[in-house]
mmCIF file of C-alpha atoms in Angstrom:
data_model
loop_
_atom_site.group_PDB
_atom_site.id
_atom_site.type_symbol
_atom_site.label_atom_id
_atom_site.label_comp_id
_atom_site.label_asym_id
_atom_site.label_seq_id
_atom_site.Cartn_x
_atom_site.Cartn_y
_atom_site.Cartn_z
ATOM 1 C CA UNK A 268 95.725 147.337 95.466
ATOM 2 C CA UNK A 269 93.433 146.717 92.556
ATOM 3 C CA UNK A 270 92.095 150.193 92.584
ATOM 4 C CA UNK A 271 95.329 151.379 92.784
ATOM 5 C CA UNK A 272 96.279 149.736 89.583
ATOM 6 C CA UNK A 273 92.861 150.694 88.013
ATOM 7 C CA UNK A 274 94.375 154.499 88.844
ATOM 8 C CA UNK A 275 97.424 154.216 87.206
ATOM 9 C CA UNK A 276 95.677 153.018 83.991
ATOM 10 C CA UNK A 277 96.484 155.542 81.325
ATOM 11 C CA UNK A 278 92.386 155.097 80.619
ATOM 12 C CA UNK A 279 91.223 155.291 83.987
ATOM 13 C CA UNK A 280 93.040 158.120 84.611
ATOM 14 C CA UNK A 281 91.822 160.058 81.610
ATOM 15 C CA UNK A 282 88.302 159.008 82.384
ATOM 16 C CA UNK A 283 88.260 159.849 85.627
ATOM 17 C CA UNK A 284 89.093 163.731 84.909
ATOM 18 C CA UNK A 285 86.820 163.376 82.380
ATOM 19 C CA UNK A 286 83.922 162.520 84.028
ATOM 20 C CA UNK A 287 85.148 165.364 86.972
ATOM 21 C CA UNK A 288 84.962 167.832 84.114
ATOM 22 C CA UNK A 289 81.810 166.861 83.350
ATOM 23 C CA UNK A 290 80.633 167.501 86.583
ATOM 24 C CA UNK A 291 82.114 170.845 87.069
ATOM 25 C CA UNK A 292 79.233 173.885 87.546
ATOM 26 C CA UNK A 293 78.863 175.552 84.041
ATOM 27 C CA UNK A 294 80.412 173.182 82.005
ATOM 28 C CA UNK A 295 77.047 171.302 80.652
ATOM 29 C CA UNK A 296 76.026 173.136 77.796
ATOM 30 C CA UNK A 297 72.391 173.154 77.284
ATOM 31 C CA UNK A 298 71.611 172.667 73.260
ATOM 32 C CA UNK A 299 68.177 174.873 73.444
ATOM 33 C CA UNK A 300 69.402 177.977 75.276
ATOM 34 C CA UNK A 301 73.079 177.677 73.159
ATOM 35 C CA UNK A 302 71.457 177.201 69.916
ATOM 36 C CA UNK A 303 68.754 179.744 70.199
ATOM 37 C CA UNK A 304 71.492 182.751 71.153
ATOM 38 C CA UNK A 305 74.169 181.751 68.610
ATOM 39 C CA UNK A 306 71.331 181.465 65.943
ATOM 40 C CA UNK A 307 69.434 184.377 66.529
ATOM 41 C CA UNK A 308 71.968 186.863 65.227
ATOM 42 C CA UNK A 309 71.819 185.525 62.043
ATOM 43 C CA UNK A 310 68.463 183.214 61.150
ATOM 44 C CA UNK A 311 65.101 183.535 61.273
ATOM 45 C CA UNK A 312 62.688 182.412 64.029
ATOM 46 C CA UNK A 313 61.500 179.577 61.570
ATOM 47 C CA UNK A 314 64.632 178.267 61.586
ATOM 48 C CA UNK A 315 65.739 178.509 64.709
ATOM 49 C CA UNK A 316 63.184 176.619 66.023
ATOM 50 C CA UNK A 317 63.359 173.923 63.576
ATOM 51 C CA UNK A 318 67.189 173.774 64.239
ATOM 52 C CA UNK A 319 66.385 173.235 67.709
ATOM 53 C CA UNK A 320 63.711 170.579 67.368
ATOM 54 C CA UNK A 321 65.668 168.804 64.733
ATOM 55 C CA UNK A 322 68.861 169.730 63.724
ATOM 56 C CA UNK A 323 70.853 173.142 61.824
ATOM 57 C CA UNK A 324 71.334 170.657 58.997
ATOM 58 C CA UNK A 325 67.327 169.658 58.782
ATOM 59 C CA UNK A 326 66.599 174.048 59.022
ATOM 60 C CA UNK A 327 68.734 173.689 56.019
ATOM 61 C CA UNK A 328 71.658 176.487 57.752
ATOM 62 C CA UNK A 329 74.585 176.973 55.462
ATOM 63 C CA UNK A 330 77.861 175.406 56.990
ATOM 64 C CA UNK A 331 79.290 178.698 56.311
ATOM 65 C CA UNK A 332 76.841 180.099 58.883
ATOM 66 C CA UNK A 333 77.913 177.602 61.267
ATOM 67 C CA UNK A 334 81.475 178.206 60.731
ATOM 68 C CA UNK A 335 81.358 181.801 61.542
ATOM 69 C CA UNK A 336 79.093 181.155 64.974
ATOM 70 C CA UNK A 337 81.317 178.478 65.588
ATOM 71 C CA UNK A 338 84.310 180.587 65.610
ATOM 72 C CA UNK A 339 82.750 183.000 67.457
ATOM 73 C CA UNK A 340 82.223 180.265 70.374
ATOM 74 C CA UNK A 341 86.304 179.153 69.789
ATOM 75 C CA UNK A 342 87.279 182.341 70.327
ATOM 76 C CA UNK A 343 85.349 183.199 73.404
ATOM 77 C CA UNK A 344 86.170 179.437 75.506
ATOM 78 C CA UNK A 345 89.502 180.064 73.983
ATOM 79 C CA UNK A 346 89.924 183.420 75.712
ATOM 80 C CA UNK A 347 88.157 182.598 78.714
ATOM 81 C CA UNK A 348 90.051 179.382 79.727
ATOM 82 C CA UNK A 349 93.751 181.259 78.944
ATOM 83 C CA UNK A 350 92.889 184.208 81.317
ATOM 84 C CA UNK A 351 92.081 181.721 83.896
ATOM 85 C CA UNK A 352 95.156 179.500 83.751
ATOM 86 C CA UNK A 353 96.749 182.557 83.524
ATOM 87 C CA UNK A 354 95.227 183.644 86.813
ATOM 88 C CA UNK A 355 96.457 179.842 88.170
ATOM 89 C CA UNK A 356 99.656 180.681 87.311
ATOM 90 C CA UNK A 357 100.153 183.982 89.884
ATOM 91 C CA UNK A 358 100.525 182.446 93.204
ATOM 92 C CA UNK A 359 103.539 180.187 92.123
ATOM 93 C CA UNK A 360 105.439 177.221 93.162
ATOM 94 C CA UNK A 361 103.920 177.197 97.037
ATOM 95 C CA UNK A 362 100.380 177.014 95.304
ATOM 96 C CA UNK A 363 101.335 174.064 92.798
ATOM 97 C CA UNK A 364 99.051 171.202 94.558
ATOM 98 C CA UNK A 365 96.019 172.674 94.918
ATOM 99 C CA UNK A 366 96.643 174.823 91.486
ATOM 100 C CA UNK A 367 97.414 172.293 89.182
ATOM 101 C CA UNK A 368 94.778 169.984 89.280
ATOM 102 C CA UNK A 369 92.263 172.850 89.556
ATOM 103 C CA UNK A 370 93.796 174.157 86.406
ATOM 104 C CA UNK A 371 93.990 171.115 84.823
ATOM 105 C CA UNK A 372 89.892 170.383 85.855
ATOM 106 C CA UNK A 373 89.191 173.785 84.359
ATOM 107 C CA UNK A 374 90.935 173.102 81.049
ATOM 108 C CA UNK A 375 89.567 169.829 80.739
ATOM 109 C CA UNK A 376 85.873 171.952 81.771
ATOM 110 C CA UNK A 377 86.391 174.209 78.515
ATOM 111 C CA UNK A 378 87.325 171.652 76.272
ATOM 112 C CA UNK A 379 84.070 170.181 77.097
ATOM 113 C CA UNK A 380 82.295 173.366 76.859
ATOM 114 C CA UNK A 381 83.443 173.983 73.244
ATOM 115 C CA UNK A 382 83.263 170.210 72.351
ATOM 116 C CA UNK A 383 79.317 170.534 72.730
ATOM 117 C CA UNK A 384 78.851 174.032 71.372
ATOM 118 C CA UNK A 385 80.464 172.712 68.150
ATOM 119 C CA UNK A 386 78.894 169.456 68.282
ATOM 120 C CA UNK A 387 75.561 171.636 68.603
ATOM 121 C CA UNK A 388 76.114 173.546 65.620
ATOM 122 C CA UNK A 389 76.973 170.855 63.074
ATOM 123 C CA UNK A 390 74.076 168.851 63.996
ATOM 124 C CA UNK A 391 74.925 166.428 66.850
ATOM 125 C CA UNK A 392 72.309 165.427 69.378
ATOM 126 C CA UNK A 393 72.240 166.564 72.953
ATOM 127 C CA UNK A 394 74.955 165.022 74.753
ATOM 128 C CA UNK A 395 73.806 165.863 78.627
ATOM 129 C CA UNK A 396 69.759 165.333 78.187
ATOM 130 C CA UNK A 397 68.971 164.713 81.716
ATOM 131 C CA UNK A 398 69.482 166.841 84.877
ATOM 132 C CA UNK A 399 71.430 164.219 86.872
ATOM 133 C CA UNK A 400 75.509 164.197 87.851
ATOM 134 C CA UNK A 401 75.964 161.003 85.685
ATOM 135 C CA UNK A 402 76.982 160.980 82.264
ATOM 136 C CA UNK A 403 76.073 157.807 79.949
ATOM 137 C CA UNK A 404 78.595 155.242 78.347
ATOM 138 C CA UNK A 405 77.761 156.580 75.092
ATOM 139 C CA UNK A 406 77.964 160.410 76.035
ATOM 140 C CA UNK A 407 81.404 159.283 77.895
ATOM 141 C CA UNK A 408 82.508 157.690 74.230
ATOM 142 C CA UNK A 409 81.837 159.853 71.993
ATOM 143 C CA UNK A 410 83.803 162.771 74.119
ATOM 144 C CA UNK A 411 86.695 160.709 74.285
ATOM 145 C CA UNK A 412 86.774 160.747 70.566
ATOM 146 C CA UNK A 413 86.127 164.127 69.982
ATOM 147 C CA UNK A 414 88.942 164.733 72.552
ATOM 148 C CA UNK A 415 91.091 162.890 70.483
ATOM 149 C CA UNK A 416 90.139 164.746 67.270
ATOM 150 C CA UNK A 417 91.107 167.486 69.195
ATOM 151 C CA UNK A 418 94.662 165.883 69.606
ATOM 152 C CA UNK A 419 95.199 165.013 66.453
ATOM 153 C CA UNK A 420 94.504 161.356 66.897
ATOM 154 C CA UNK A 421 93.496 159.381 63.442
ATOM 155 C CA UNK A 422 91.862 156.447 64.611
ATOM 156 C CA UNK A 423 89.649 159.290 66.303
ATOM 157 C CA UNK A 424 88.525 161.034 63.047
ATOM 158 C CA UNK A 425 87.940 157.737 61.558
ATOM 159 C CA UNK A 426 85.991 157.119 64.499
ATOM 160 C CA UNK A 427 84.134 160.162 64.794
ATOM 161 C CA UNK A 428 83.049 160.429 60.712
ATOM 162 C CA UNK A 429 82.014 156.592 61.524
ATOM 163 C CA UNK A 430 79.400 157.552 64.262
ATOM 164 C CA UNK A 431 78.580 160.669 62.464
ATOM 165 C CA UNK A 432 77.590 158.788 59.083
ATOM 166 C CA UNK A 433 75.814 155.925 61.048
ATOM 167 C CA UNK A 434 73.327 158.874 62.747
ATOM 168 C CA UNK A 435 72.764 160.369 59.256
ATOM 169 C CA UNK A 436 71.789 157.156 57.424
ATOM 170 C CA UNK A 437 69.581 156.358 60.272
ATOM 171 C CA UNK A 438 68.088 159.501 60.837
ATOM 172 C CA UNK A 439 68.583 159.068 64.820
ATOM 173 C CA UNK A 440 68.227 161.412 67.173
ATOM 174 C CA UNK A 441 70.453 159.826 69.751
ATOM 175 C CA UNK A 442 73.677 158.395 69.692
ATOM 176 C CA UNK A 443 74.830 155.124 69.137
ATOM 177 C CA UNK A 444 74.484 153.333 72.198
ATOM 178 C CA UNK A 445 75.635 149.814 70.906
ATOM 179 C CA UNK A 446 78.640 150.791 68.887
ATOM 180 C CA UNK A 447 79.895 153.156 71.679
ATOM 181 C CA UNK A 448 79.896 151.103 74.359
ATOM 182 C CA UNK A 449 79.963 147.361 72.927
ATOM 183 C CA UNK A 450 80.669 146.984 69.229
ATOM 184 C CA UNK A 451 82.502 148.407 66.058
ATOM 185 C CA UNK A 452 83.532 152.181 67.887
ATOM 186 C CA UNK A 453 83.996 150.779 71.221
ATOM 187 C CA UNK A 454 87.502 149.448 71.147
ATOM 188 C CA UNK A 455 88.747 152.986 69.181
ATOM 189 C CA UNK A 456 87.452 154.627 72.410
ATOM 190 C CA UNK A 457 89.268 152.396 74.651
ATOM 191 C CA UNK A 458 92.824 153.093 72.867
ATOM 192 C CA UNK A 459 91.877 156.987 72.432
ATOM 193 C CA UNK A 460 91.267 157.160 76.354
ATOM 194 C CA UNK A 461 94.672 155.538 77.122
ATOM 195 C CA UNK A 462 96.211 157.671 74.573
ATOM 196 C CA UNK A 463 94.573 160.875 75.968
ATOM 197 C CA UNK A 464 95.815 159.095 80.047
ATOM 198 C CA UNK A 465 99.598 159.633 79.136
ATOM 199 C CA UNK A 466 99.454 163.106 77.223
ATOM 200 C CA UNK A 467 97.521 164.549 80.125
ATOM 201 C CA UNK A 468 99.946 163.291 82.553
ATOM 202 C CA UNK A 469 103.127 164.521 80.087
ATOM 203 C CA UNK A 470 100.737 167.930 79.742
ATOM 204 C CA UNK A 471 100.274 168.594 83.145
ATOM 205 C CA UNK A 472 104.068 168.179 84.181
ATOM 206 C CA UNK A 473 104.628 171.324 81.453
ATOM 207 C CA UNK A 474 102.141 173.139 82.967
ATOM 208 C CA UNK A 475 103.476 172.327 86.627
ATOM 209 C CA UNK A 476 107.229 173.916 85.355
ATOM 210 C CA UNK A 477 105.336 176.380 84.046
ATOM 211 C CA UNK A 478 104.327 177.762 87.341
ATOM 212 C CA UNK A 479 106.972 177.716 89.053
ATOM 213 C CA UNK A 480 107.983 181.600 89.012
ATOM 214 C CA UNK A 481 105.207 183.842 90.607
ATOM 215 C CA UNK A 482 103.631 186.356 87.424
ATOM 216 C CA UNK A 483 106.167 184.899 84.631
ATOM 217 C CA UNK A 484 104.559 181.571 85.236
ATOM 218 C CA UNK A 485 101.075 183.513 84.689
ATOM 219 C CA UNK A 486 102.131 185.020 81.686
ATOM 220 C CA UNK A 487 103.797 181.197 80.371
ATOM 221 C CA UNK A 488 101.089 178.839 81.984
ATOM 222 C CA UNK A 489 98.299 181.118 80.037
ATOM 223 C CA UNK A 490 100.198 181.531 77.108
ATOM 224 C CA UNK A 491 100.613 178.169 76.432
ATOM 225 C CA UNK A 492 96.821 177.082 77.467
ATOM 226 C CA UNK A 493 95.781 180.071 74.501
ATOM 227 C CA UNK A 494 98.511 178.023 72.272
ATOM 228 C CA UNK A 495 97.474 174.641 72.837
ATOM 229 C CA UNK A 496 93.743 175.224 72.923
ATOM 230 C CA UNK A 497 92.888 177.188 70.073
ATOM 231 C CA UNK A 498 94.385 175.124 67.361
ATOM 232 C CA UNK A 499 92.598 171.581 68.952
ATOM 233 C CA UNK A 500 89.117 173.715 69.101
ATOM 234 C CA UNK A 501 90.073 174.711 65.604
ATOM 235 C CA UNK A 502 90.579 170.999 64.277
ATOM 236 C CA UNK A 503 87.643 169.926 65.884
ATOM 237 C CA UNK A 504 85.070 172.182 64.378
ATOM 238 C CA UNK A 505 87.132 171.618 60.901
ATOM 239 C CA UNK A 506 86.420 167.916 61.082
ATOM 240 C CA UNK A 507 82.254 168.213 62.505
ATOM 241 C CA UNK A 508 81.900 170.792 59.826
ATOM 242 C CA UNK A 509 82.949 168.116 57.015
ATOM 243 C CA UNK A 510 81.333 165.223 58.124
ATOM 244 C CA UNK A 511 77.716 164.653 56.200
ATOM 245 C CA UNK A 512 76.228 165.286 59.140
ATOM 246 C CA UNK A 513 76.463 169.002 59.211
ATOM 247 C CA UNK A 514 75.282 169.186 55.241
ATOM 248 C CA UNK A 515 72.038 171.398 55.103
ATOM 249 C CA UNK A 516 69.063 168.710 54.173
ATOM 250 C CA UNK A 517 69.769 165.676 56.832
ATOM 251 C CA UNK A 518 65.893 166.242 59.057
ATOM 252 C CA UNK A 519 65.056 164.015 61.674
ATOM 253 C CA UNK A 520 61.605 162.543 62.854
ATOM 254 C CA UNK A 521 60.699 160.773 65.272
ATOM 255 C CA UNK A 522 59.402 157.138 63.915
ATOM 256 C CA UNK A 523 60.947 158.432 60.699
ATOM 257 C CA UNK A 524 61.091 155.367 58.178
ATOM 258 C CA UNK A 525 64.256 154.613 56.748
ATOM 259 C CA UNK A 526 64.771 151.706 53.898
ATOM 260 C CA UNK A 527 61.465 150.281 55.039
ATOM 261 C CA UNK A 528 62.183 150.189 58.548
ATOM 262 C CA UNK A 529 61.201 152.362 61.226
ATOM 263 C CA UNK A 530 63.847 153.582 63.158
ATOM 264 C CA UNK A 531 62.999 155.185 66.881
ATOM 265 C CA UNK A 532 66.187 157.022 67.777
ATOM 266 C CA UNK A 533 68.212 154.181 67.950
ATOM 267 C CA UNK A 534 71.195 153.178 65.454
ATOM 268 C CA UNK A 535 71.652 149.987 63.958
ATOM 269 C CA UNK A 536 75.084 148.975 64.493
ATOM 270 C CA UNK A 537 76.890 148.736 61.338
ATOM 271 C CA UNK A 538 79.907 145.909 60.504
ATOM 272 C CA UNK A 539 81.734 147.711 57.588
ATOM 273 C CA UNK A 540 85.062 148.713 58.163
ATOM 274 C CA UNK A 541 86.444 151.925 58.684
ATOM 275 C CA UNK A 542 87.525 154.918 55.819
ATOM 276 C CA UNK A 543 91.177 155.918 56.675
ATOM 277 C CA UNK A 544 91.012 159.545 58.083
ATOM 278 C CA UNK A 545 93.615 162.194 56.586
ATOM 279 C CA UNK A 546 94.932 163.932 59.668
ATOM 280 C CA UNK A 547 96.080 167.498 58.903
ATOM 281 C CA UNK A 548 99.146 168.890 60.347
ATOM 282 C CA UNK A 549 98.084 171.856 62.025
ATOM 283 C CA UNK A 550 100.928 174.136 62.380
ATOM 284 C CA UNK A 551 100.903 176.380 65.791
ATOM 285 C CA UNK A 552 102.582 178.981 67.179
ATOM 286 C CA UNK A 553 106.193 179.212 68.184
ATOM 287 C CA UNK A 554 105.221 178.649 71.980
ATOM 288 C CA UNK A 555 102.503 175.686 71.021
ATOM 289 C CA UNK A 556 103.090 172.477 72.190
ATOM 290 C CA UNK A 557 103.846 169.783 69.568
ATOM 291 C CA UNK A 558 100.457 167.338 69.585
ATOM 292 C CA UNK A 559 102.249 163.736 69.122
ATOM 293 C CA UNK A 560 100.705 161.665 66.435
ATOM 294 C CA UNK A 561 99.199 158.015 67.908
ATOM 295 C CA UNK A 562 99.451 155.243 65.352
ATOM 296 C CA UNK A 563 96.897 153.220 66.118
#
């Protein structure tokens, strides 16, 4: 009965795909082989490497070079993930239960795919390191919040600028651990998760309708997946591209000394309270699905 309950949690639920996603072949991006291909075309061999030992922002690569390789990357997930909900949508009603929650797996797999391609490019560490299935507390945090960025979620931006500034003060190489999964950012992720458990649910009755007639419900179910999934990739990169983070000049060392101290990857948690983020409206199109607004 108690797992039952743990189930139903809007949190549980959302973390539970999550980590599925995660776990789904090709989804794991790896940061060396990404950022060497999308960098090649337009830096030199100096700075590629650099980028990939440090960070773009430490080769010193313009953010306007990032944006452009960045939208490159939205527009190929973006194309790639329609086309295959699309394909979901053929067989038709008879097909919903084993159709649905593969499409929704797949969506949830391309989200992820594009959430650490951009993360990549604007400077973040790398979120999968090791080989294994598992995926850390930390890596499992800071997803949720750049899931919610990708809904429109404030208390996600705020969150996600907050992590962001704490690894650029620090010059770390990793994330958080502490403030992700026990302190100041830990409680934002909690509410974001149970946030994200109810959309997907409300998200993935739509799609569900949206199958229902064989080849129209391709044509719907993939229409609205290109609708819905551009504009979140969209606000995501807009938000890692403006965080300090992705500025040309941030380097990190290893044993690099910071305000006297030496700091070895990790990030001292910091008490101050948050800046209020300034969600955008993003406007979609006609056939988009209206991203509700959490007040946290």
């Amino acid at each position: 009965m108690k797992q039952g309950k743990e189930i139903e949690n809007p949190e549980s639920r959302f973390s539970v795909v999550l980590l599925a996603a995660a776990k789904l072949p090709g989804v794991r991006i790896n940061r060396e082989a990404y950022l060497r291909s999308a960098l090649a075309r337009r830096c030199s061999e100096d700075d590629v490497r650099r980028a990939i030992e440090e960070t773009p922002a430490a080769a010193g690569i313009p953010v306007e070079v990032l944006d452009k390789l960045a939208g490159d990357s939205i527009r190929y997930e973006t194309g790639k993930v329609s086309a295959l909900s699309a394909a979901a949508g053929i067989p038709g009603i008879f097909a919903l239960p084993a159709t649905v929650p593969a499409d929704l797996a797949q969506y949830f797999g391309h989200m992820l795919r594009i959430a650490q391609k951009l993360a990549y490019l604007y400077s973040w560490p790398d979120l999968f390191s090791d080989d294994g299935d598992d995926v850390d507390d930390a890596t499992m945090g800071v997803l949720t919040l750049f899931f919610g960025v990708m809904f429109g979620t404030q208390s996600a931006n705020a969150a996600v600028g907050k992590v962001a500034a704490m690894m650029s003060e620090q010059a770390a190489k990793k994330l958080p651990q502490k403030a992700l999964t026990k302190g100041l950012i830990y409680p934002i992720v909690k509410k974001v998760a149970g946030y994200l458990g109810v959309k997907m649910t409300k998200d993935s009755f739509a799609k569900s309708v949206s199958k229902a007639i064989p080849l129209v419900g391709a044509a719907v179910s993939g229409g609205l997946t290109f609708a819905t999934y551009l504009p979140m990739a969209k606000r995501l990169k807009k938000h890692l591209s403006s965080l300090p983070l992705a500025e040309p000049s941030h380097r990190v060392m290893d044993g690099e000394v910071v305000d006297g101290e030496v700091v070895e990857g990790e990030v001292v948690e910091d008490q101050g309270s948050f800046a209020t983020a300034h969600a955008e409206q993003h406007g979609a199109d006609a056939t988009a699905v209206k991203l509700e607004e959490p007040q946290f």
